[in-house]
Amino acid sequence: QVQLKESGGGSVQAGGSLRLSCSASGYSPERYCMGWFRQTPPLGREGREAVATVDREGKASVAEAVKGRFTVTRDLKGNVVYLQMNDLKPEDTAEYVCAARQYCDDIWVGYRGQGTQVTVFS
């Protein structure tokens, strides 16, 4: 079983930057796609949105809504994934959750961390 732990959330003014980190441990996290999704309570699942993923081969994918502003990377061992968020906007405000799954599709279905709050104020 994979355990995930996020860090790096917080509050920032619009236009600012934050970097999220997610450390994985447990059964061979390097065999999993890792990434981030975000959700906006109280919408719950209805407010869930994939943000970025890195597959087992290191191929990165970023959602259109954040393309050009967010970058996802993964360390060489494959058990730490980072989300660099630049030019943040108020609409980026959400709980960001690290996830791991054998495949990148619907990554929120797999293992999930506790989440870290990102708040962007104008």
JSON list of C-alpha atoms in Angstrom, two decimals:
[
{"chain": "A", "resi": 1, "resn": "GLN", "atom": "CA", "xyz": [0.00, 0.00, 0.00]},
{"chain": "A", "resi": 2, "resn": "VAL", "atom": "CA", "xyz": [1.21, 3.49, -0.86]},
{"chain": "A", "resi": 3, "resn": "GLN", "atom": "CA", "xyz": [1.13, 6.27, 1.72]},
{"chain": "A", "resi": 4, "resn": "LEU", "atom": "CA", "xyz": [1.20, 9.87, 0.53]},
{"chain": "A", "resi": 5, "resn": "LYS", "atom": "CA", "xyz": [2.06, 13.02, 2.44]},
{"chain": "A", "resi": 6, "resn": "GLU", "atom": "CA", "xyz": [1.68, 16.52, 1.03]},
{"chain": "A", "resi": 7, "resn": "SER", "atom": "CA", "xyz": [3.32, 19.75, 2.08]},
{"chain": "A", "resi": 8, "resn": "GLY", "atom": "CA", "xyz": [3.67, 23.31, 0.82]},
{"chain": "A", "resi": 9, "resn": "GLY", "atom": "CA", "xyz": [0.16, 24.71, 0.76]},
{"chain": "A", "resi": 10, "resn": "GLY", "atom": "CA", "xyz": [-0.78, 28.13, 2.09]},
{"chain": "A", "resi": 11, "resn": "SER", "atom": "CA", "xyz": [-2.19, 31.53, 1.23]},
{"chain": "A", "resi": 12, "resn": "VAL", "atom": "CA", "xyz": [-0.77, 33.75, -1.46]},
{"chain": "A", "resi": 13, "resn": "GLN", "atom": "CA", "xyz": [-1.73, 36.87, -3.32]},
{"chain": "A", "resi": 14, "resn": "ALA", "atom": "CA", "xyz": [-2.84, 36.54, -6.93]},
{"chain": "A", "resi": 15, "resn": "GLY", "atom": "CA", "xyz": [0.17, 36.40, -9.21]},
{"chain": "A", "resi": 16, "resn": "GLY", "atom": "CA", "xyz": [2.28, 34.68, -6.60]},
{"chain": "A", "resi": 17, "resn": "SER", "atom": "CA", "xyz": [3.77, 31.20, -6.50]},
{"chain": "A", "resi": 18, "resn": "LEU", "atom": "CA", "xyz": [3.66, 28.11, -4.36]},
{"chain": "A", "resi": 19, "resn": "ARG", "atom": "CA", "xyz": [5.38, 24.76, -4.55]},
{"chain": "A", "resi": 20, "resn": "LEU", "atom": "CA", "xyz": [3.68, 21.62, -3.34]},
{"chain": "A", "resi": 21, "resn": "SER", "atom": "CA", "xyz": [5.54, 18.44, -2.51]},
{"chain": "A", "resi": 22, "resn": "CYS", "atom": "CA", "xyz": [4.25, 14.91, -2.06]},
{"chain": "A", "resi": 23, "resn": "SER", "atom": "CA", "xyz": [6.31, 12.10, -0.61]},
{"chain": "A", "resi": 24, "resn": "ALA", "atom": "CA", "xyz": [5.27, 8.53, -1.19]},
{"chain": "A", "resi": 25, "resn": "SER", "atom": "CA", "xyz": [6.19, 5.47, 0.81]},
{"chain": "A", "resi": 26, "resn": "GLY", "atom": "CA", "xyz": [5.08, 1.90, 0.86]},
{"chain": "A", "resi": 27, "resn": "TYR", "atom": "CA", "xyz": [4.94, -0.68, -1.87]},
{"chain": "A", "resi": 28, "resn": "SER", "atom": "CA", "xyz": [7.04, 0.48, -4.85]},
{"chain": "A", "resi": 29, "resn": "PRO", "atom": "CA", "xyz": [5.60, 3.97, -5.43]},
{"chain": "A", "resi": 30, "resn": "GLU", "atom": "CA", "xyz": [7.84, 4.27, -8.48]},
{"chain": "A", "resi": 31, "resn": "ARG", "atom": "CA", "xyz": [5.53, 1.79, -10.21]},
{"chain": "A", "resi": 32, "resn": "TYR", "atom": "CA", "xyz": [2.61, 4.20, -9.98]},
{"chain": "A", "resi": 33, "resn": "CYS", "atom": "CA", "xyz": [1.49, 7.25, -11.81]},
{"chain": "A", "resi": 34, "resn": "MET", "atom": "CA", "xyz": [1.62, 10.12, -9.33]},
{"chain": "A", "resi": 35, "resn": "GLY", "atom": "CA", "xyz": [-0.03, 13.47, -9.51]},
{"chain": "A", "resi": 36, "resn": "TRP", "atom": "CA", "xyz": [-2.41, 16.02, -8.13]},
{"chain": "A", "resi": 37, "resn": "PHE", "atom": "CA", "xyz": [-6.06, 16.77, -8.25]},
{"chain": "A", "resi": 38, "resn": "ARG", "atom": "CA", "xyz": [-7.92, 19.57, -6.56]},
{"chain": "A", "resi": 39, "resn": "GLN", "atom": "CA", "xyz": [-11.32, 19.85, -5.04]},
{"chain": "A", "resi": 40, "resn": "THR", "atom": "CA", "xyz": [-13.42, 22.64, -3.72]},
{"chain": "A", "resi": 41, "resn": "PRO", "atom": "CA", "xyz": [-15.59, 21.95, -0.68]},
{"chain": "A", "resi": 42, "resn": "PRO", "atom": "CA", "xyz": [-18.49, 21.89, -0.27]},
{"chain": "A", "resi": 43, "resn": "LEU", "atom": "CA", "xyz": [-18.82, 20.71, -3.87]},
{"chain": "A", "resi": 44, "resn": "GLY", "atom": "CA", "xyz": [-16.83, 17.59, -3.06]},
{"chain": "A", "resi": 45, "resn": "ARG", "atom": "CA", "xyz": [-16.67, 15.25, -6.03]},
{"chain": "A", "resi": 46, "resn": "GLU", "atom": "CA", "xyz": [-18.54, 17.71, -8.22]},
{"chain": "A", "resi": 47, "resn": "GLY", "atom": "CA", "xyz": [-15.75, 20.19, -7.67]},
{"chain": "A", "resi": 48, "resn": "ARG", "atom": "CA", "xyz": [-12.96, 17.69, -8.33]},
{"chain": "A", "resi": 49, "resn": "GLU", "atom": "CA", "xyz": [-10.51, 18.43, -11.10]},
{"chain": "A", "resi": 50, "resn": "ALA", "atom": "CA", "xyz": [-7.33, 16.72, -12.25]},
{"chain": "A", "resi": 51, "resn": "VAL", "atom": "CA", "xyz": [-4.39, 19.11, -12.21]},
{"chain": "A", "resi": 52, "resn": "ALA", "atom": "CA", "xyz": [-1.25, 17.27, -13.26]},
{"chain": "A", "resi": 53, "resn": "THR", "atom": "CA", "xyz": [0.28, 13.82, -13.39]},
{"chain": "A", "resi": 54, "resn": "VAL", "atom": "CA", "xyz": [3.61, 12.14, -14.04]},
{"chain": "A", "resi": 55, "resn": "ASP", "atom": "CA", "xyz": [3.49, 8.56, -15.22]},
{"chain": "A", "resi": 56, "resn": "ARG", "atom": "CA", "xyz": [5.92, 5.74, -14.46]},
{"chain": "A", "resi": 57, "resn": "GLU", "atom": "CA", "xyz": [8.08, 6.69, -17.42]},
{"chain": "A", "resi": 58, "resn": "GLY", "atom": "CA", "xyz": [8.28, 10.30, -16.33]},
{"chain": "A", "resi": 59, "resn": "LYS", "atom": "CA", "xyz": [5.85, 11.70, -18.87]},
{"chain": "A", "resi": 60, "resn": "ALA", "atom": "CA", "xyz": [4.11, 14.76, -17.46]},
{"chain": "A", "resi": 61, "resn": "SER", "atom": "CA", "xyz": [0.60, 15.92, -18.22]},
{"chain": "A", "resi": 62, "resn": "VAL", "atom": "CA", "xyz": [-0.97, 19.20, -17.10]},
{"chain": "A", "resi": 63, "resn": "ALA", "atom": "CA", "xyz": [-4.61, 20.25, -17.27]},
{"chain": "A", "resi": 64, "resn": "GLU", "atom": "CA", "xyz": [-5.54, 22.95, -19.75]},
{"chain": "A", "resi": 65, "resn": "ALA", "atom": "CA", "xyz": [-6.77, 25.23, -16.98]},
{"chain": "A", "resi": 66, "resn": "VAL", "atom": "CA", "xyz": [-3.26, 25.49, -15.52]},
{"chain": "A", "resi": 67, "resn": "LYS", "atom": "CA", "xyz": [-1.08, 24.90, -18.56]},
{"chain": "A", "resi": 68, "resn": "GLY", "atom": "CA", "xyz": [1.72, 27.45, -18.79]},
{"chain": "A", "resi": 69, "resn": "ARG", "atom": "CA", "xyz": [1.44, 28.24, -15.08]},
{"chain": "A", "resi": 70, "resn": "PHE", "atom": "CA", "xyz": [1.84, 24.91, -13.30]},
{"chain": "A", "resi": 71, "resn": "THR", "atom": "CA", "xyz": [4.66, 22.43, -13.72]},
{"chain": "A", "resi": 72, "resn": "VAL", "atom": "CA", "xyz": [4.74, 18.89, -12.35]},
{"chain": "A", "resi": 73, "resn": "THR", "atom": "CA", "xyz": [7.98, 17.00, -11.79]},
{"chain": "A", "resi": 74, "resn": "ARG", "atom": "CA", "xyz": [9.05, 13.80, -10.14]},
{"chain": "A", "resi": 75, "resn": "ASP", "atom": "CA", "xyz": [12.34, 12.84, -8.55]},
{"chain": "A", "resi": 76, "resn": "LEU", "atom": "CA", "xyz": [14.58, 10.16, -10.06]},
{"chain": "A", "resi": 77, "resn": "LYS", "atom": "CA", "xyz": [13.58, 7.56, -7.50]},
{"chain": "A", "resi": 78, "resn": "GLY", "atom": "CA", "xyz": [9.96, 8.18, -8.37]},
{"chain": "A", "resi": 79, "resn": "ASN", "atom": "CA", "xyz": [8.66, 8.62, -4.87]},
{"chain": "A", "resi": 80, "resn": "VAL", "atom": "CA", "xyz": [8.44, 12.41, -4.63]},
{"chain": "A", "resi": 81, "resn": "VAL", "atom": "CA", "xyz": [6.31, 14.55, -6.90]},
{"chain": "A", "resi": 82, "resn": "TYR", "atom": "CA", "xyz": [6.30, 18.33, -6.99]},
{"chain": "A", "resi": 83, "resn": "LEU", "atom": "CA", "xyz": [3.80, 20.84, -8.26]},
{"chain": "A", "resi": 84, "resn": "GLN", "atom": "CA", "xyz": [5.24, 24.27, -9.00]},
{"chain": "A", "resi": 85, "resn": "MET", "atom": "CA", "xyz": [2.41, 26.76, -9.26]},
{"chain": "A", "resi": 86, "resn": "ASN", "atom": "CA", "xyz": [3.15, 30.18, -10.73]},
{"chain": "A", "resi": 87, "resn": "ASP", "atom": "CA", "xyz": [0.90, 33.15, -11.55]},
{"chain": "A", "resi": 88, "resn": "LEU", "atom": "CA", "xyz": [-1.74, 31.84, -9.19]},
{"chain": "A", "resi": 89, "resn": "LYS", "atom": "CA", "xyz": [-5.30, 33.05, -9.61]},
{"chain": "A", "resi": 90, "resn": "PRO", "atom": "CA", "xyz": [-8.18, 33.19, -7.14]},
{"chain": "A", "resi": 91, "resn": "GLU", "atom": "CA", "xyz": [-9.89, 30.40, -9.09]},
{"chain": "A", "resi": 92, "resn": "ASP", "atom": "CA", "xyz": [-6.95, 28.13, -8.20]},
{"chain": "A", "resi": 93, "resn": "THR", "atom": "CA", "xyz": [-8.14, 28.19, -4.59]},
{"chain": "A", "resi": 94, "resn": "ALA", "atom": "CA", "xyz": [-8.86, 24.59, -3.60]},
{"chain": "A", "resi": 95, "resn": "GLU", "atom": "CA", "xyz": [-7.70, 21.66, -1.58]},
{"chain": "A", "resi": 96, "resn": "TYR", "atom": "CA", "xyz": [-4.87, 20.01, -3.50]},
{"chain": "A", "resi": 97, "resn": "VAL", "atom": "CA", "xyz": [-4.58, 16.28, -3.04]},
{"chain": "A", "resi": 98, "resn": "CYS", "atom": "CA", "xyz": [-1.69, 14.06, -4.02]},
{"chain": "A", "resi": 99, "resn": "ALA", "atom": "CA", "xyz": [-2.67, 10.74, -5.55]},
{"chain": "A", "resi": 100, "resn": "ALA", "atom": "CA", "xyz": [-1.10, 7.61, -6.94]},
{"chain": "A", "resi": 101, "resn": "ARG", "atom": "CA", "xyz": [-2.56, 5.00, -9.19]},
{"chain": "A", "resi": 102, "resn": "GLN", "atom": "CA", "xyz": [-1.28, 2.42, -11.59]},
{"chain": "A", "resi": 103, "resn": "TYR", "atom": "CA", "xyz": [-2.64, 4.54, -14.43]},
{"chain": "A", "resi": 104, "resn": "CYS", "atom": "CA", "xyz": [-2.95, 8.32, -14.66]},
{"chain": "A", "resi": 105, "resn": "ASP", "atom": "CA", "xyz": [-6.59, 8.39, -15.70]},
{"chain": "A", "resi": 106, "resn": "ASP", "atom": "CA", "xyz": [-8.97, 9.36, -12.91]},
{"chain": "A", "resi": 107, "resn": "ILE", "atom": "CA", "xyz": [-6.05, 9.40, -10.55]},
{"chain": "A", "resi": 108, "resn": "TRP", "atom": "CA", "xyz": [-8.28, 10.35, -7.61]},
{"chain": "A", "resi": 109, "resn": "VAL", "atom": "CA", "xyz": [-9.57, 6.79, -7.62]},
{"chain": "A", "resi": 110, "resn": "GLY", "atom": "CA", "xyz": [-6.21, 5.54, -6.35]},
{"chain": "A", "resi": 111, "resn": "TYR", "atom": "CA", "xyz": [-4.26, 6.19, -3.17]},
{"chain": "A", "resi": 112, "resn": "ARG", "atom": "CA", "xyz": [-4.71, 9.72, -1.81]},
{"chain": "A", "resi": 113, "resn": "GLY", "atom": "CA", "xyz": [-3.01, 11.97, 0.68]},
{"chain": "A", "resi": 114, "resn": "GLN", "atom": "CA", "xyz": [-4.75, 14.14, 3.24]},
{"chain": "A", "resi": 115, "resn": "GLY", "atom": "CA", "xyz": [-4.66, 17.18, 1.02]},
{"chain": "A", "resi": 116, "resn": "THR", "atom": "CA", "xyz": [-3.22, 20.64, 1.47]},
{"chain": "A", "resi": 117, "resn": "GLN", "atom": "CA", "xyz": [-5.15, 23.89, 1.19]},
{"chain": "A", "resi": 118, "resn": "VAL", "atom": "CA", "xyz": [-4.16, 26.53, -1.33]},
{"chain": "A", "resi": 119, "resn": "THR", "atom": "CA", "xyz": [-5.85, 29.91, -1.02]},
{"chain": "A", "resi": 120, "resn": "VAL", "atom": "CA", "xyz": [-5.26, 32.69, -3.54]},
{"chain": "A", "resi": 121, "resn": "PHE", "atom": "CA", "xyz": [-6.58, 36.12, -2.66]},
{"chain": "A", "resi": 122, "resn": "SER", "atom": "CA", "xyz": [-6.89, 39.10, -4.97]}
]
